Coordinates of C-alpha atoms in Angstrom, one line a residue:
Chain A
X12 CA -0.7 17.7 20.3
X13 CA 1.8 16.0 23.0
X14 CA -0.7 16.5 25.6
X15 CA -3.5 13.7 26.1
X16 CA -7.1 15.0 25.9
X17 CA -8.3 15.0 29.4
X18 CA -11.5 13.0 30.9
X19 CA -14.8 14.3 30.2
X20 CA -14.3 16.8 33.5
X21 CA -10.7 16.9 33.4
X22 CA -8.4 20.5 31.8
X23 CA -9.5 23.7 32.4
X24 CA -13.3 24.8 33.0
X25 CA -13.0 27.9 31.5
X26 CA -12.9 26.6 27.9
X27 CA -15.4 29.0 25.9
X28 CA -15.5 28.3 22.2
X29 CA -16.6 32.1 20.1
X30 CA -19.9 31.3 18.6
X31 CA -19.8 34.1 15.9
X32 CA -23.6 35.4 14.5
X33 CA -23.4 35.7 10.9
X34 CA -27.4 36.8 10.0
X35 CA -29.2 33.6 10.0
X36 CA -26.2 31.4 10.6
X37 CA -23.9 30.4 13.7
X38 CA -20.5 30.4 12.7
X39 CA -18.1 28.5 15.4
X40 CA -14.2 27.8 14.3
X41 CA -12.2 25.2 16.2
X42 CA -8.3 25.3 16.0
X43 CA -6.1 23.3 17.4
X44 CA -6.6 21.0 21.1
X45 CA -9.9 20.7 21.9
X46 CA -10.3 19.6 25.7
X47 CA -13.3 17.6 25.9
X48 CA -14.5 20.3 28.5
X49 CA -14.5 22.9 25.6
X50 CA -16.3 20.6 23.5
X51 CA -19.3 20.0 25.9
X52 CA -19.1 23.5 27.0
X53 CA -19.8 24.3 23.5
X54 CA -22.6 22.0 22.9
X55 CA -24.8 23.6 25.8
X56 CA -23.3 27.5 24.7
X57 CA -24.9 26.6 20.8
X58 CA -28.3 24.6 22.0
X59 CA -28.7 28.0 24.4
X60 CA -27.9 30.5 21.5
X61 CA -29.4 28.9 18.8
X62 CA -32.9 28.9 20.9
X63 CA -32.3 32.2 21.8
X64 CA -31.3 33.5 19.0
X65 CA -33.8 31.4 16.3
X66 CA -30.4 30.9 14.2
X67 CA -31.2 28.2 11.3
X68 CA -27.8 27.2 10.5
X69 CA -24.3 26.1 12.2
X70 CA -21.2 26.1 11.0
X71 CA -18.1 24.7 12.5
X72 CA -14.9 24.6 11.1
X73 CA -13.4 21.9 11.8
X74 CA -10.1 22.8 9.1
X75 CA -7.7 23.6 12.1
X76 CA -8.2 20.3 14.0
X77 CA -5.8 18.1 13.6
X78 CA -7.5 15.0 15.9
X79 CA -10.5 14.4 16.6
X80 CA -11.5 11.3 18.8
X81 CA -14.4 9.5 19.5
X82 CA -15.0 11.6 22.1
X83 CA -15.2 14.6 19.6
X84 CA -17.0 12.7 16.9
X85 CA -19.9 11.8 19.0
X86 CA -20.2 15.5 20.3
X87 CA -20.5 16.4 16.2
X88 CA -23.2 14.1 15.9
X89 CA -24.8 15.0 19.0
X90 CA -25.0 18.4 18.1
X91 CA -25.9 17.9 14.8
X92 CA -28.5 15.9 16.5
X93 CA -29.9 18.6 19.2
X94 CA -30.1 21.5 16.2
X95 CA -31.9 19.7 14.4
X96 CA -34.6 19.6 17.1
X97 CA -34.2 22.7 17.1
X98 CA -35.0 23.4 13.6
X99 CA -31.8 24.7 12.4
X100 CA -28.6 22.2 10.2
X101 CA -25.4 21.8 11.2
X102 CA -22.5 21.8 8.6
X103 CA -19.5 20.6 9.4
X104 CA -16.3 22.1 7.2
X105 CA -13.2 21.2 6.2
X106 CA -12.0 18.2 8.0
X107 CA -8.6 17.2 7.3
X108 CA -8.2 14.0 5.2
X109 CA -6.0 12.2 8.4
X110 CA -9.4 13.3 10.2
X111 CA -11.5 11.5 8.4
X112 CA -9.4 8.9 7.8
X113 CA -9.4 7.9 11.4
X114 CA -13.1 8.7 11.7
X115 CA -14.2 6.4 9.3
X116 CA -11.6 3.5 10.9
X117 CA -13.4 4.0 13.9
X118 CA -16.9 3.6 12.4
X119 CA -17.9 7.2 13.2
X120 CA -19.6 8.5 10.2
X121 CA -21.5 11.1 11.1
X122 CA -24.8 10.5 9.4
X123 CA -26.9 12.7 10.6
X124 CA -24.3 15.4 10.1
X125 CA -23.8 17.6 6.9
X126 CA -20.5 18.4 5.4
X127 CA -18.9 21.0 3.0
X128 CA -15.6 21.8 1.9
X129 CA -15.2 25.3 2.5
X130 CA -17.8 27.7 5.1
X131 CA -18.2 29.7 2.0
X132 CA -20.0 26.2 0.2
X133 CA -21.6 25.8 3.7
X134 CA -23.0 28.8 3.9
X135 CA -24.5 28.6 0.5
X136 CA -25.8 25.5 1.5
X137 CA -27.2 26.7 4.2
X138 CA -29.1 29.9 2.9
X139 CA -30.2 28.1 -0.2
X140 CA -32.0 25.8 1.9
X141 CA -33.6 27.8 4.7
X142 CA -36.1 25.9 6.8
X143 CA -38.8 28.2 5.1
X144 CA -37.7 25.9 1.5
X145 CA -37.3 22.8 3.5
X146 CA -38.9 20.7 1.1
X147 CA -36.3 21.5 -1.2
X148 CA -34.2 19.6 1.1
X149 CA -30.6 19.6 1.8
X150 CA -28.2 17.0 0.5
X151 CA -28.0 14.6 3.9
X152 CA -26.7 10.8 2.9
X153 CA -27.0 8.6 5.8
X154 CA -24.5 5.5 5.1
Chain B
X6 CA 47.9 -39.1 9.2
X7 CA 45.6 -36.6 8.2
X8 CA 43.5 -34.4 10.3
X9 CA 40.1 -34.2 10.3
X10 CA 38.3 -34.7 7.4
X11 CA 37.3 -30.9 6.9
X12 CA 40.8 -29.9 7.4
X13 CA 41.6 -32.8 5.0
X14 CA 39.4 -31.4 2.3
X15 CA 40.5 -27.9 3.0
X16 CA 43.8 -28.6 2.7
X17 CA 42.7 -30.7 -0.5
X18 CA 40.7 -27.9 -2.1
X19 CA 44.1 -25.1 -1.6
X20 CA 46.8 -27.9 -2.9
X21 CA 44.5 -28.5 -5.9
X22 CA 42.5 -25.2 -6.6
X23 CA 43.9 -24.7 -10.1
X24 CA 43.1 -28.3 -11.6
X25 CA 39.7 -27.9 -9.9
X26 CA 39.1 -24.6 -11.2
X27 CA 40.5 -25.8 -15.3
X28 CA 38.2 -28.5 -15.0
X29 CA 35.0 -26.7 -14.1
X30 CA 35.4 -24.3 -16.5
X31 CA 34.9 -26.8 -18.9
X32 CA 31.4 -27.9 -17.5
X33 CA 28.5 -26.4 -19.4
X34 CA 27.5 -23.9 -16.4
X35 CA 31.0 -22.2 -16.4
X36 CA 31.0 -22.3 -20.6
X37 CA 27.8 -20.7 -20.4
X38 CA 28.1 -17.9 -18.5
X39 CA 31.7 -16.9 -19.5
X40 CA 31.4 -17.2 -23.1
X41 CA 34.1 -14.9 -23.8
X42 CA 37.2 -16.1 -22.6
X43 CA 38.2 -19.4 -20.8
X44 CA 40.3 -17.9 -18.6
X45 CA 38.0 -15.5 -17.0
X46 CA 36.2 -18.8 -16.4
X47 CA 39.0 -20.3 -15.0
X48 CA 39.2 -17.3 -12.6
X49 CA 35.7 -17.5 -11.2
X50 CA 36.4 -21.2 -10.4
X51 CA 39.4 -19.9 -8.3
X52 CA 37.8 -17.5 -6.3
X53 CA 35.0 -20.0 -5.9
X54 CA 37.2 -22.5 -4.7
X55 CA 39.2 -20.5 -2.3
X56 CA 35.7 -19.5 -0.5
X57 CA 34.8 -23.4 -0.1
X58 CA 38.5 -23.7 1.0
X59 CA 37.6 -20.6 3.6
X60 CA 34.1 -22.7 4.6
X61 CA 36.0 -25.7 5.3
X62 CA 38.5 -23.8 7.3
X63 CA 35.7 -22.3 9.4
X64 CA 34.0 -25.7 10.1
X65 CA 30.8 -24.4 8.3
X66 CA 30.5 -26.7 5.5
X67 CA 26.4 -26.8 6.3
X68 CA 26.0 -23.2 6.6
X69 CA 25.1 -21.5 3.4
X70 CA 25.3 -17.8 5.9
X71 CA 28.9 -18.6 6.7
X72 CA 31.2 -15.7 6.2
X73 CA 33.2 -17.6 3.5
X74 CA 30.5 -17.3 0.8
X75 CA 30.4 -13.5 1.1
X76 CA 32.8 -12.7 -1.5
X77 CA 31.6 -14.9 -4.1
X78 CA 27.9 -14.6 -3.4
X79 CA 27.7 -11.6 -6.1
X80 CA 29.6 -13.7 -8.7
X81 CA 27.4 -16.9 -8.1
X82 CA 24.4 -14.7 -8.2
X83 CA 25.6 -13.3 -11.4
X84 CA 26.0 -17.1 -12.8
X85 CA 22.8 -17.8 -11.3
X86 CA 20.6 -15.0 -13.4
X87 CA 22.8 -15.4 -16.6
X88 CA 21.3 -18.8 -16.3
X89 CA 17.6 -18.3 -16.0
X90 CA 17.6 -15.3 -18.4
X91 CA 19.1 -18.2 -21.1
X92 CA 15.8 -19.8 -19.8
X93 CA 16.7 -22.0 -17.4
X94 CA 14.6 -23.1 -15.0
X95 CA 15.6 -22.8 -11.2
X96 CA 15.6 -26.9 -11.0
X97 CA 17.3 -27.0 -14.3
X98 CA 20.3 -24.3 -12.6
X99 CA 20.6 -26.6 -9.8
X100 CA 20.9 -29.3 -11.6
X101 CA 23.9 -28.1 -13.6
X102 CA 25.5 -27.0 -10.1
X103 CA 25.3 -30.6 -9.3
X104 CA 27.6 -31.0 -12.1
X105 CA 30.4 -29.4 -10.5
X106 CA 30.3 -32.0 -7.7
X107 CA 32.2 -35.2 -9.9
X108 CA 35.3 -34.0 -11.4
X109 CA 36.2 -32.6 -7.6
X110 CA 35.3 -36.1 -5.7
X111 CA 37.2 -38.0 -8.6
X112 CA 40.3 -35.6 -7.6
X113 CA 40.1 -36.3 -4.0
X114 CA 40.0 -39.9 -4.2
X115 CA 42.8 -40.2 -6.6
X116 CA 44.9 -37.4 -3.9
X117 CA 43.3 -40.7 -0.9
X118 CA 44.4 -43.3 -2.5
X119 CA 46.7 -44.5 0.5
X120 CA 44.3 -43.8 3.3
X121 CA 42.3 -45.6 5.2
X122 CA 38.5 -46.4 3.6
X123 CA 36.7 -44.7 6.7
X124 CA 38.7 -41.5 6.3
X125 CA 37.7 -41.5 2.7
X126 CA 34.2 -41.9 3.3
X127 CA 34.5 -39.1 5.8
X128 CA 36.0 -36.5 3.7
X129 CA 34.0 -37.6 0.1
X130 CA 30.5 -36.3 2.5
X131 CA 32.0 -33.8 4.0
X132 CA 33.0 -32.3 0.4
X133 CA 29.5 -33.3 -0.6
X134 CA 27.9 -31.7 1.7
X135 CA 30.3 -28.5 1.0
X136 CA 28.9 -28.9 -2.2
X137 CA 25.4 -29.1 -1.6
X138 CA 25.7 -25.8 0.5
X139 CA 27.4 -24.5 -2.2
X140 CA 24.3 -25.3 -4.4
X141 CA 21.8 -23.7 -1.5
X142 CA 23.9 -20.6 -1.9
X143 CA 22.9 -19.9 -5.5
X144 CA 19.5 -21.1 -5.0
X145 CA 19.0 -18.0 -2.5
X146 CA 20.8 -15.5 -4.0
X147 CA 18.4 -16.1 -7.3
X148 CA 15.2 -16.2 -4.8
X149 CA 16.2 -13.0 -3.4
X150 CA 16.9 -11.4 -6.6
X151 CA 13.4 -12.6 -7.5
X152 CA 12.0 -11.2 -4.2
X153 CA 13.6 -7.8 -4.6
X154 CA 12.4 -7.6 -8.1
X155 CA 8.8 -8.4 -6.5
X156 CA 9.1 -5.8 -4.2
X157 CA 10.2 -3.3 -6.1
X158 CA 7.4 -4.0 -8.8
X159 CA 4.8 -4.0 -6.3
X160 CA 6.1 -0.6 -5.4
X161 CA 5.8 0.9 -8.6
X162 CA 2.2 -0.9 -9.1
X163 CA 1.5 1.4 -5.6
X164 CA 2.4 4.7 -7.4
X165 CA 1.4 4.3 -11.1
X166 CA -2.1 2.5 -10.4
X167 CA -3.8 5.8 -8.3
X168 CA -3.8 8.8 -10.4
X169 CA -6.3 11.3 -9.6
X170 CA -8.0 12.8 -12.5
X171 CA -9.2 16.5 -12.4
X172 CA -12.6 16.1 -15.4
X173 CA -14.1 19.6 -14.9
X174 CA -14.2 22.3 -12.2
X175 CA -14.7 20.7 -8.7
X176 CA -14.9 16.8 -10.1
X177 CA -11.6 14.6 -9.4
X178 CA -11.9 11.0 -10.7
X179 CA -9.9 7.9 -9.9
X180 CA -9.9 5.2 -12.6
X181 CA -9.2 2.2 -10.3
X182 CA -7.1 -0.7 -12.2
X183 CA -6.3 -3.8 -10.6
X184 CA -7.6 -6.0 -7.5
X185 CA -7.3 -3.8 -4.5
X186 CA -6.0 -4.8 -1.3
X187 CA -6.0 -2.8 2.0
X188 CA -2.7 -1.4 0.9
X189 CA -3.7 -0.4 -2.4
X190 CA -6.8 1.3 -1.4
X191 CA -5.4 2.9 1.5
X192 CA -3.4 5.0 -0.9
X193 CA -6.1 5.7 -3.3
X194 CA -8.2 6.9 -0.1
X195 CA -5.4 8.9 1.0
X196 CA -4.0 10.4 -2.7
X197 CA -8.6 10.6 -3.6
X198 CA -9.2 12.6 0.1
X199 CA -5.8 14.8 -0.8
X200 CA -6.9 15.9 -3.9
X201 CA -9.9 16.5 -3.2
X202 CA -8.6 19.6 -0.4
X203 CA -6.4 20.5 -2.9
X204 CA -8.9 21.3 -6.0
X205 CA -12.1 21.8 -3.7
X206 CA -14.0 19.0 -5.0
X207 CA -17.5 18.6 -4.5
X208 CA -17.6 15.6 -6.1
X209 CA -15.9 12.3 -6.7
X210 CA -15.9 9.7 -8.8
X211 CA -14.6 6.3 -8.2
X212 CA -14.2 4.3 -11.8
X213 CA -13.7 -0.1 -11.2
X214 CA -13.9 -1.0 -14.7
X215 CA -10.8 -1.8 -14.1
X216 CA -11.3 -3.7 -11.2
X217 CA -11.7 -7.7 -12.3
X218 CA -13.4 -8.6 -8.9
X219 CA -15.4 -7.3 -6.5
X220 CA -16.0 -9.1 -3.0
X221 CA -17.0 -8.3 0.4
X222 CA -13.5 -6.6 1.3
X223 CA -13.7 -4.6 -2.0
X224 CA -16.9 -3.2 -1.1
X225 CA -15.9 -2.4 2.2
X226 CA -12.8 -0.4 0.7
X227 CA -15.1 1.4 -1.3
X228 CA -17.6 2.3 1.7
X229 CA -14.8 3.5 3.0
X230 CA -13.8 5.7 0.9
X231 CA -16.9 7.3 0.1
X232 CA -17.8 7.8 3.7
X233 CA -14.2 9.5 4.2
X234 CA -15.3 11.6 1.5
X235 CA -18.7 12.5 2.5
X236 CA -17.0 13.7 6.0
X237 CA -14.8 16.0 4.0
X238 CA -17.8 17.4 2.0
X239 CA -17.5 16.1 -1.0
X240 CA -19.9 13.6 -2.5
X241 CA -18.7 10.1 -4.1
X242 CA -20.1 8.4 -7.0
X243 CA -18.9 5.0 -8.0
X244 CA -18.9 4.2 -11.5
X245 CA -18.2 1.1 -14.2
X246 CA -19.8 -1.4 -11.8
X247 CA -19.7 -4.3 -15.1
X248 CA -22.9 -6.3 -15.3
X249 CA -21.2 -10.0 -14.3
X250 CA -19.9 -8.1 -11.2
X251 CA -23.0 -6.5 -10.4
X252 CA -24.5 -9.7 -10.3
X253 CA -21.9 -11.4 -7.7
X254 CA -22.6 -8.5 -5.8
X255 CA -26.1 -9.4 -6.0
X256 CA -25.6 -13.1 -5.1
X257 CA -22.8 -11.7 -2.1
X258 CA -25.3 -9.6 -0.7
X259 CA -23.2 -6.8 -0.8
X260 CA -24.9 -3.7 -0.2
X261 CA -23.3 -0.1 -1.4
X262 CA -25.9 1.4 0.8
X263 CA -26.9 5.2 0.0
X264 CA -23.7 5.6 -2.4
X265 CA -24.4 7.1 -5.8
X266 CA -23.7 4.1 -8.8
X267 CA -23.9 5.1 -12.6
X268 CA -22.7 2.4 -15.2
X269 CA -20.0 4.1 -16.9
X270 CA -17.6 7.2 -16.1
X271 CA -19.8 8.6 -18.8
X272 CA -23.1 8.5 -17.1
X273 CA -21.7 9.3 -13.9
X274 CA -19.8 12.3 -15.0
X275 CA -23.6 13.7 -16.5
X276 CA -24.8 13.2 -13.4
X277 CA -22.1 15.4 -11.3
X278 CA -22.5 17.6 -14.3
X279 CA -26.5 17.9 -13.9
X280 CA -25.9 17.8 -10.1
X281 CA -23.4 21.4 -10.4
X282 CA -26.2 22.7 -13.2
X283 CA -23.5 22.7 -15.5
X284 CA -24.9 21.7 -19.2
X285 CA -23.5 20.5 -22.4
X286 CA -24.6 21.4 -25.5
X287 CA -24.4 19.8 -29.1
X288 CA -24.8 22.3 -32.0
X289 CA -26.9 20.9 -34.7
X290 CA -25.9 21.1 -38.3
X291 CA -28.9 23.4 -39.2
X292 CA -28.3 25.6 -35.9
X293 CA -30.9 23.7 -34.1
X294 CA -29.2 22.4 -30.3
X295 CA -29.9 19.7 -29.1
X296 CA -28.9 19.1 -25.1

């Protein structure tokens, strides 16, 4: 964490995030520094697999991050925003309390973004509420 | 003759520091606080005497910080406390410091009686204004007692006003007492998000019956909260919103937005409860249950 994040285009290009296939569901852990070139990278890898792959749920762990900046936060919400389209949810788990802390100081709540504690809650969430239920609907405050 | 009239009254206060001292211990401040013996009174007056004396000698007789002070400054705030506990009021103390002032200016004019009027003039203000320092001194050292006492309290209020209550399997609660400020709920956010990691919490409830008023900046603590929650994946209900404060709210404008609101810690704790499909039942007397 001594090391600033880089600009948009700045640290290394290679930065490939594992998007792991669980059945239905997308599972993608993030640990530690995230260079914003990961975290664009992995926005276009999960629009690309998720149409490919007709996935209906993501999951990203979020429990080994220890900051996330604006920068980060709007890439949540943005892909939160870009599954949706493509008719699949996006859970985020386990963000520290320090995370979210900051988050909500910098007026990023993520609204259109659902959260769970653990990837075992999200994942019930997420096959409880397949698209095929939808009507049953899936928690989702906006605040 | 003489030097100046701070070496005058220096020289004054060392030649006739144990009269001084017998005659203050008689004054009501000294008999009150050494009630035991007089000459522990007598004592105090000495060393109190000897740090004017050491004032004086450094030219500082306006400066309650001088170095001088610094070895009686525990004594006088000693005096000073011993005072108010007796239920003395901070004017009423200084009042009876002001006491202490006479019987020393009587001395000093009896020990001038051959010099010249301007030199007496001289040293009786300098000794008064010795003495009013003298008064200033205790007057701080009782408002910084009172300041550390604040401090400490408001500590204690910090630690003791945010427990986080575990009610059932995945519920925390936090009974909210007192107004909050940012500090106050900064730590409840911070103990509430903390706990709810630690027992995997999928829900929260946030009790202000305890809370006497609500405004804008309250609210906003509260939004807070809940949206730090929400990010964490757990979901926040506020609870023991009292009718007369959710009517100001009303008339504020204040708008909780999308959070979850139940009247009572009751209510909302059937709600988490109905939310997890967790039921309670009542047994009937006959066998019958009602739910």
């Amino acid at each position: 964490m001594s090391e600033a994040f880089p600009g948009p285009h700045g640290g290394p290009a290679t930065g490939h995030v594992p998007v792991l296939r669980l059945g239905e569901v997308l599972l993608v852990t993030l640990q530690g520094d995230l260079y914003d070139s990961t975290a664009q990278q992995l926005q276009q890898d999960l629009a690309e697999t998720i149409s490919r792959s007709g996935a209906t749920g993501v999951i990203i762990d979020i429990s080994g991050v220890e900051i996330v900046d604006s920068f980060l936060g709007r890439v949540l919400a943005e892909i939160a925003g870009q599954t949706e389209l493509l008719a699949a949810r996006t859970v985020v788990v386990g963000m520290r309390p320090a995370v979210a802390i900051t988050l909500v100081e910098l007026g990023l709540t993520l609204p259109g973004v659902h959260t769970a504690l653990s990837t075992e809650v999200a994942m019930a969430l997420l096959t409880e509420h397949a698209p095929s239920s939808r009507y049953g609907g899936l928690r989702r405050e906006s605040l | 003759m003489a030097g100046s009239p701070t070496h005058e009254v220096r020289d004054f206060l060392r030649r006739r520091r144990e009269q001084i001292a017998q005659r203050w211990a008689d004054e009501p401040l000294f008999r009150a606080v050494f009630t035991v013996s007089r000459d522990e009174a007598v004592e105090a007056g000495k060393a109190v005497v000897d740090a004017l004396a050491q004032v004086a000698d450094a030219g500082r007789v306006e400066d309650p910080d001088a170095a001088g002070f610094t070895a009686v400054r525990e004594q006088l705030a000693r005096m000073g406390a011993a005072r108010s506990r007796a239920g003395l009021s901070t004017a009423q103390v200084s009042s009876e410091l002001a006491t202490l002032r006479p019987p020393v200016e009587n001395l000093l004019l009896s020990d001038l009686q051959e010099a010249t009027d301007t030199h007496v003039r001289d040293c009786v203000t300098t000794l008064s204004v010795l003495m009013g320092t003298l008064r200033v001194v205790v007057m701080q050292t009782a408002l910084s007692e009172g300041q550390a006492l604040i401090d400490r309290q408001r500590l204690q209020l910090l630690e003791v006003a945010t427990p986080v209550i575990k009610l059932w399997d995945g519920i925390v609660a936090v009974p909210l007492i007192g107004t909050l400020d940012s500090a106050r709920s900064q730590v409840v956010m911070e103990t509430l998000l903390e706990s709810i990691v630690e027992q995997q919490a999928r829900y929260a409830i946030l009790d202000i019956t305890g809370v006497p008023t609500v405004d804008s900046l309250v609210a906003q603590h509260l939004m807070k909260t809940v949206a730090a929650a929400r990010l964490m994946g757990a979901e926040c209900i506020v609870s023991g919103i009292r009718p007369a404060i959710a009517q100001t709210m009303v008339h504020l404008g204040l708008d909780l937005g999308t959070v979850v609101t139940r009247s009572s810690l009751a209510d909302a704790l059937g709600y988490v409860l109905h939310q997890l499909g967790v039921g309670i039942v009542t047994p009937g007397a006959n066998g019958t249950v009602t739910r």
